[in-house]
PDB file of C-alpha atoms in Angstrom:
ATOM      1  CA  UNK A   1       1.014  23.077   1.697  1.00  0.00           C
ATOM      2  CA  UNK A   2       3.792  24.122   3.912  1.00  0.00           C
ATOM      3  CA  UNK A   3       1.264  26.864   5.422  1.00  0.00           C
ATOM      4  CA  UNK A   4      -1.609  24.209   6.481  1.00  0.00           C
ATOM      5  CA  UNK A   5       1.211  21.338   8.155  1.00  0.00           C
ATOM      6  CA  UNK A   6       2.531  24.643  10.220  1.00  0.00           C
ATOM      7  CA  UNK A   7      -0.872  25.781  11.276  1.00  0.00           C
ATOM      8  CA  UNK A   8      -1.514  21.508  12.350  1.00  0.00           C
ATOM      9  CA  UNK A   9       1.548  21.908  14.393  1.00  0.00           C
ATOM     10  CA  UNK A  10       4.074  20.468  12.147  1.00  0.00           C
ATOM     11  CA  UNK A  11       7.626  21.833  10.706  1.00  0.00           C
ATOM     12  CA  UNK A  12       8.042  22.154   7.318  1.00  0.00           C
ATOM     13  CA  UNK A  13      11.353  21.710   4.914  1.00  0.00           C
ATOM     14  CA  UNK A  14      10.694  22.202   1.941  1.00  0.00           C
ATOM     15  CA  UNK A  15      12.613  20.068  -1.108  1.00  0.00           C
ATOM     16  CA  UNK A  16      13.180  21.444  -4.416  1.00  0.00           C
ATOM     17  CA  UNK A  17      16.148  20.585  -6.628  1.00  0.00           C
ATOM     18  CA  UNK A  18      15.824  24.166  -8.267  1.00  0.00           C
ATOM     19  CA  UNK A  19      17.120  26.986  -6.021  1.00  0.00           C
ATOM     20  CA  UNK A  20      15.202  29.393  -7.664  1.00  0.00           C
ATOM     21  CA  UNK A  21      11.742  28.001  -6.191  1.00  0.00           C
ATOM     22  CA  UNK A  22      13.614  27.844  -2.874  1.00  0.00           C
ATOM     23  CA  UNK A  23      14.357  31.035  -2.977  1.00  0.00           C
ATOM     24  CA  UNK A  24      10.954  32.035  -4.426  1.00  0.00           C
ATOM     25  CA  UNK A  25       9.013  29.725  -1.454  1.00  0.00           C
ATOM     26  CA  UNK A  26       8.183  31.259   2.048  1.00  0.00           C
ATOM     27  CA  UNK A  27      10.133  31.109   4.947  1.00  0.00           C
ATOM     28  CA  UNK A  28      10.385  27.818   6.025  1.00  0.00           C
ATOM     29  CA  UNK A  29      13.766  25.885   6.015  1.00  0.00           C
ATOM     30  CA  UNK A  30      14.785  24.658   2.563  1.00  0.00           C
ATOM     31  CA  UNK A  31      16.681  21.785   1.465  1.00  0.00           C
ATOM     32  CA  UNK A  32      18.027  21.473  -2.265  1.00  0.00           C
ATOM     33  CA  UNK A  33      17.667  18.414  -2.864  1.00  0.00           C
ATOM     34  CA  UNK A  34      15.365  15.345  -5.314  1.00  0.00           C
ATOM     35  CA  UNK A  35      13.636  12.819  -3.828  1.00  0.00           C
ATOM     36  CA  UNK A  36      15.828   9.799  -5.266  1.00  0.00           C
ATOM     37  CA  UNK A  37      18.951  11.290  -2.583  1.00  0.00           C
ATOM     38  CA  UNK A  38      17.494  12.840   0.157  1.00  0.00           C
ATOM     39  CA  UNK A  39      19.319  14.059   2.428  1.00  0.00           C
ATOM     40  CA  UNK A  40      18.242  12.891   5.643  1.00  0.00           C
ATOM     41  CA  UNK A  41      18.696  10.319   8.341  1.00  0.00           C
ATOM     42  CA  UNK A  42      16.045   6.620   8.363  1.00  0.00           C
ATOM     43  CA  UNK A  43      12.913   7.340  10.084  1.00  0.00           C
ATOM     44  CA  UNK A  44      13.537  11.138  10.326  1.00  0.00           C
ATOM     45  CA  UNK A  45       9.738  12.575   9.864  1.00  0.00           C
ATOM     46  CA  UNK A  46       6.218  11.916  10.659  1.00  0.00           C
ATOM     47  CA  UNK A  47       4.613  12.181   7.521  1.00  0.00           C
ATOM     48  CA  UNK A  48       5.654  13.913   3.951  1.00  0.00           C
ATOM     49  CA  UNK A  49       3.334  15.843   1.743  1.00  0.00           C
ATOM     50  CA  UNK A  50       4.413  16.561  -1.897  1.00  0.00           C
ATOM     51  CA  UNK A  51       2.630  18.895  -4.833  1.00  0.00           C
ATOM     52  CA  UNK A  52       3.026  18.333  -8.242  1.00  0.00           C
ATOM     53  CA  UNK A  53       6.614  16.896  -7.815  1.00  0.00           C
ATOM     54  CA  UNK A  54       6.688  13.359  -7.648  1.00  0.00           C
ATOM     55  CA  UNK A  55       6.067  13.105 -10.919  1.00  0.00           C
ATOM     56  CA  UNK A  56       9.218  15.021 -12.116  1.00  0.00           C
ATOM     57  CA  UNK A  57      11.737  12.079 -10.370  1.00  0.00           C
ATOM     58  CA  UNK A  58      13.757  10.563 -12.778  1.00  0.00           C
ATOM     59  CA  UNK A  59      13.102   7.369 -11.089  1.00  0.00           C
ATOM     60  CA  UNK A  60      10.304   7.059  -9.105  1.00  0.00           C
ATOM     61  CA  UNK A  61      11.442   3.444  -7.574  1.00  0.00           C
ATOM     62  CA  UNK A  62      14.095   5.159  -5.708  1.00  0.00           C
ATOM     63  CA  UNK A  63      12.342   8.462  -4.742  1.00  0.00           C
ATOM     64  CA  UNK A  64       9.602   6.013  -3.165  1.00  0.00           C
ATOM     65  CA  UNK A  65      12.193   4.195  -1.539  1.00  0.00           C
ATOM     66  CA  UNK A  66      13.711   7.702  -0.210  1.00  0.00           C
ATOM     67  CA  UNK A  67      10.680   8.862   0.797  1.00  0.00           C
ATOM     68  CA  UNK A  68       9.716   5.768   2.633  1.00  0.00           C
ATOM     69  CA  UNK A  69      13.241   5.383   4.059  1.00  0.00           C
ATOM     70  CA  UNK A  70      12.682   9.028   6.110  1.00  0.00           C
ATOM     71  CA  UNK A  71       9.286   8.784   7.252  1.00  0.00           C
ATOM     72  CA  UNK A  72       9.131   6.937  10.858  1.00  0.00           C
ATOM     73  CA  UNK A  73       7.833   3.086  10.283  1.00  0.00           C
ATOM     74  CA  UNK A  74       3.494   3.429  10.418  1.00  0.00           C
ATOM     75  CA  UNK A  75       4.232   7.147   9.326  1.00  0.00           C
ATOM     76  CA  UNK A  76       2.231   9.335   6.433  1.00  0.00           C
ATOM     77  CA  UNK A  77       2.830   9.711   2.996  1.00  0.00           C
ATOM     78  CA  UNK A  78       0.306  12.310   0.641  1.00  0.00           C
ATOM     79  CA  UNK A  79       0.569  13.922  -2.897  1.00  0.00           C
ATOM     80  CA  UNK A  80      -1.694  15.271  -5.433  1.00  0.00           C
ATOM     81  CA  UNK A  81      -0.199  15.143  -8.738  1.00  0.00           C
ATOM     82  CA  UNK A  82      -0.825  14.101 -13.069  1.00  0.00           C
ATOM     83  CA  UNK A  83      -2.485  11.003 -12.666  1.00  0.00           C
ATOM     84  CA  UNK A  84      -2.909   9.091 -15.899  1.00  0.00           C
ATOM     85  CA  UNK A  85      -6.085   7.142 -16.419  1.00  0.00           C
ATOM     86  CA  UNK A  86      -5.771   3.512 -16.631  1.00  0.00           C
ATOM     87  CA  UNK A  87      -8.821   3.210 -19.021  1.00  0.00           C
ATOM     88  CA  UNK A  88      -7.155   3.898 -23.245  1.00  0.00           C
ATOM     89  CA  UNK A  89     -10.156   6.066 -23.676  1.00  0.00           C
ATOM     90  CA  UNK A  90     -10.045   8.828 -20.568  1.00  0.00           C
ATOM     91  CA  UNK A  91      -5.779   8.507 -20.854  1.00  0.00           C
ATOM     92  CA  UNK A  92      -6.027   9.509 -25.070  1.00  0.00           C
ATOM     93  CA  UNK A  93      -8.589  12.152 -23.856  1.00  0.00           C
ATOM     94  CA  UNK A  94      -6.253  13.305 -21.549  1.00  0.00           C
ATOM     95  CA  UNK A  95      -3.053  13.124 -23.605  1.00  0.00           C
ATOM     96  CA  UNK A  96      -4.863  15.294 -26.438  1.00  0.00           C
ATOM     97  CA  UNK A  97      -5.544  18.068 -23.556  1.00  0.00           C
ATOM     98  CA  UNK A  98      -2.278  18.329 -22.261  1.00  0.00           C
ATOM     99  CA  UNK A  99      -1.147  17.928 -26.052  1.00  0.00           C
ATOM    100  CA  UNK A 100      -3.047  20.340 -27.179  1.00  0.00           C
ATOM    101  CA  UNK A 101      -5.219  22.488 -24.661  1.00  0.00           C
ATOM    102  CA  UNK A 102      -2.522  23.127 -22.080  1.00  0.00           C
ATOM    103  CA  UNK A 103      -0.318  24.700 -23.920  1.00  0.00           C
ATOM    104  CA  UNK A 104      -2.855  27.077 -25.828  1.00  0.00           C
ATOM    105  CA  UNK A 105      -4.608  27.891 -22.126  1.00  0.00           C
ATOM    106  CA  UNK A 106      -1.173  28.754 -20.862  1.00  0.00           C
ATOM    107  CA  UNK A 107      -0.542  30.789 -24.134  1.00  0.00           C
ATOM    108  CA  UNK A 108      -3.232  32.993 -23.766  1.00  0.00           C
ATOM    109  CA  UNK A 109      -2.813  33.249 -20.198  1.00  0.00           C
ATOM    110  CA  UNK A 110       0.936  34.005 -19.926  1.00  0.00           C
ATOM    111  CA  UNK A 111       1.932  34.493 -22.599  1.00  0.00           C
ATOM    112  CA  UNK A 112       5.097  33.259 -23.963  1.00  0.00           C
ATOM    113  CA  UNK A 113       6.088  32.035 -20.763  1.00  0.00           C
ATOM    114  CA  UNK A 114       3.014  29.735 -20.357  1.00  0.00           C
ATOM    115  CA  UNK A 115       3.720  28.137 -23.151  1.00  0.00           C
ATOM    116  CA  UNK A 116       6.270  25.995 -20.460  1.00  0.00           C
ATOM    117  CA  UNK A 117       3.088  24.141 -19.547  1.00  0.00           C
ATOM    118  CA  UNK A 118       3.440  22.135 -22.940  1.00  0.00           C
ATOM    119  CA  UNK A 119       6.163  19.910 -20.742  1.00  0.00           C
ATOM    120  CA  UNK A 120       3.210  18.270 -18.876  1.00  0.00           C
ATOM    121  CA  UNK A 121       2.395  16.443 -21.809  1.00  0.00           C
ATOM    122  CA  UNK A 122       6.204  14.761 -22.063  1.00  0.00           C
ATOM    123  CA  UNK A 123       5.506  14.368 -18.065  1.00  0.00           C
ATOM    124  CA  UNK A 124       2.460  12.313 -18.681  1.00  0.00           C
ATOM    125  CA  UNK A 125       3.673  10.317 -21.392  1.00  0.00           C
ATOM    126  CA  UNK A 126       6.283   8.922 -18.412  1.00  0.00           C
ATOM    127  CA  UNK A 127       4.007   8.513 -15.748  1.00  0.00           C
ATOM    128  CA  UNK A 128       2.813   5.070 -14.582  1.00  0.00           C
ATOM    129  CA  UNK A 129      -1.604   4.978 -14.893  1.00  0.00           C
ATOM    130  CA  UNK A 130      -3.083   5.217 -11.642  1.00  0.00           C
ATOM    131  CA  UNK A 131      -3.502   1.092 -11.296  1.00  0.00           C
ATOM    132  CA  UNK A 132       0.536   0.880 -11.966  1.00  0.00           C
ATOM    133  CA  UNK A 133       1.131   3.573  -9.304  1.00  0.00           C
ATOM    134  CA  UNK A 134      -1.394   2.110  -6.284  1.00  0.00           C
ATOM    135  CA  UNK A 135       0.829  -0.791  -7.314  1.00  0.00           C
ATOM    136  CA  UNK A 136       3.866   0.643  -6.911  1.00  0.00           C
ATOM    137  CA  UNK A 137       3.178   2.183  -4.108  1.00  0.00           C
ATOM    138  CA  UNK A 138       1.998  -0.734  -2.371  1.00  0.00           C
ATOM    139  CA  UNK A 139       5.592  -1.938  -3.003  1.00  0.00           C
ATOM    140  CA  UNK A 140       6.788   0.501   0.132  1.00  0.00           C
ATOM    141  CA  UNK A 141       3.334   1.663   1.594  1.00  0.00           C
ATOM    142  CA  UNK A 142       0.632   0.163   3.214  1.00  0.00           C
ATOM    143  CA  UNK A 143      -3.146   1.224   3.113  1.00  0.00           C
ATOM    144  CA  UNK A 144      -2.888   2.939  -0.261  1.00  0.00           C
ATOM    145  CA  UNK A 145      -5.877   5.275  -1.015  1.00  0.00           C
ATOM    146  CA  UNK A 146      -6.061   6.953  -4.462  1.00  0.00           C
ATOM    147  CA  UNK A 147      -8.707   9.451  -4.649  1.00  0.00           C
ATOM    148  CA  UNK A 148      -8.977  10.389  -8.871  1.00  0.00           C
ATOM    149  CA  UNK A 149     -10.750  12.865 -10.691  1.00  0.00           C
ATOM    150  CA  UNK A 150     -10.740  14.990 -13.660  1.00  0.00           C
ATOM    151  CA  UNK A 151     -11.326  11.860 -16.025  1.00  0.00           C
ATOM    152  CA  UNK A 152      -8.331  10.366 -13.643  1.00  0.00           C
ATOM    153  CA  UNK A 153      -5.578  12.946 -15.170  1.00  0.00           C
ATOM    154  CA  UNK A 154      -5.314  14.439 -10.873  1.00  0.00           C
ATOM    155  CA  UNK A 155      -4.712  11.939  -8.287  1.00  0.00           C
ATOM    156  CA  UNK A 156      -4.730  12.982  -4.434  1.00  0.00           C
ATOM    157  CA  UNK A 157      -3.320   9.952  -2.503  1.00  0.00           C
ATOM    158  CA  UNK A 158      -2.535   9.069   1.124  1.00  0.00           C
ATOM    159  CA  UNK A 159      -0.613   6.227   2.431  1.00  0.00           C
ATOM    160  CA  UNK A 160       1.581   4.881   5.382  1.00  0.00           C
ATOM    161  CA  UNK A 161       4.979   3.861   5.961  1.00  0.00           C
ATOM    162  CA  UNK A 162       5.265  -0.117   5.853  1.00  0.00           C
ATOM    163  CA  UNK A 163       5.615  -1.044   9.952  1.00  0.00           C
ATOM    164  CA  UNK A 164       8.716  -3.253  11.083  1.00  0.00           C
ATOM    165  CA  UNK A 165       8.370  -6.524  10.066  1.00  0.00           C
ATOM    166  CA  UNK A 166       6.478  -5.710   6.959  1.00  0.00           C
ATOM    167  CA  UNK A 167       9.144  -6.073   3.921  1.00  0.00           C
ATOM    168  CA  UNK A 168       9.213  -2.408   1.477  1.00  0.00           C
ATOM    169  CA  UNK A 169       9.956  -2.389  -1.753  1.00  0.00           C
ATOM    170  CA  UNK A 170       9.384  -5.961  -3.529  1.00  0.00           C
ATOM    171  CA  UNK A 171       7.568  -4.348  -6.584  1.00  0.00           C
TER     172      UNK A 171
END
């Protein structure tokens, strides 16, 4: 992700609270850092793009209100990331994959060591369904779009900072 926003023209920092994917990541500048105390002054970027991280914040009220907080008022917000179905039916069907399936595909495919993908199911068990999160997100954003698919279980969203005037996080 950090690749395509350089090739549009933009800067990248990269966030990750381990140092070991920092160190792992290209070279871009790096922040350690989570999204519920980042480390950067109100109305600091254009837009933010997360992968597969969102989900991991321990509370995902104040990582919204982080990320909202250092993204210029009318600027971008996207992520993909586990979404969880909001029908029972497709969110069991998706709990008994990442229950079950995950861990055996990463098994045979890494080995031990992709047996780690068995922590997606504890992930998902935490995460809001997809109606819950266009909620919340409306809370700080404006012009929500949730694009789901694999049964709902990957969401790709986009979203803008709330403009002045317009009040952020009343969820």
């Amino acid at each position: 992700m950090a690749a395509i926003v350089s090739a549009a023209g933009g800067r990248p920092v990269l966030l990750d609270v381990s140092r070991m994917m920092l160190h792992s990541a290209p070279p871009f500048e790096k922040v350690q850092s989570t999204f519920e105390s980042l480390p950067f002054r109100d109305g600091v970027f254009d837009g933010v793009v997360a992968g597969f991280s969102l989900r991991d914040s321990r509370d995902l009220h104040e990582a919204l209100e982080q990320i909202s907080r250092v993204i210029v008022r009318g600027g971008r917000f996207g992520f993909c990331d586990l979404g969880k179905p909001t029908s029972a039916i497709k969110s069991l069907i998706m709990a008994v994959y990442l229950r079950a399936a995950v861990p055996l595909i990463g098994l045979l495919s890494g080995g031990r060591s992709g047996l780690g993908f068995a922590s997606l199911y504890q992930t998902y068990l935490l995460t809001p369904d997809n109606r819950r999160m266009v909620h919340l997100l409306g809370s700080y954003f404006r012009d929500v779009a949730m694009r789901a698919t694999r049964l709902g279980g990957a969401i790709v969203v986009t979203c803008n900072v709330k403009k002045e005037g317009e009040t952020r996080g009343a969820y």
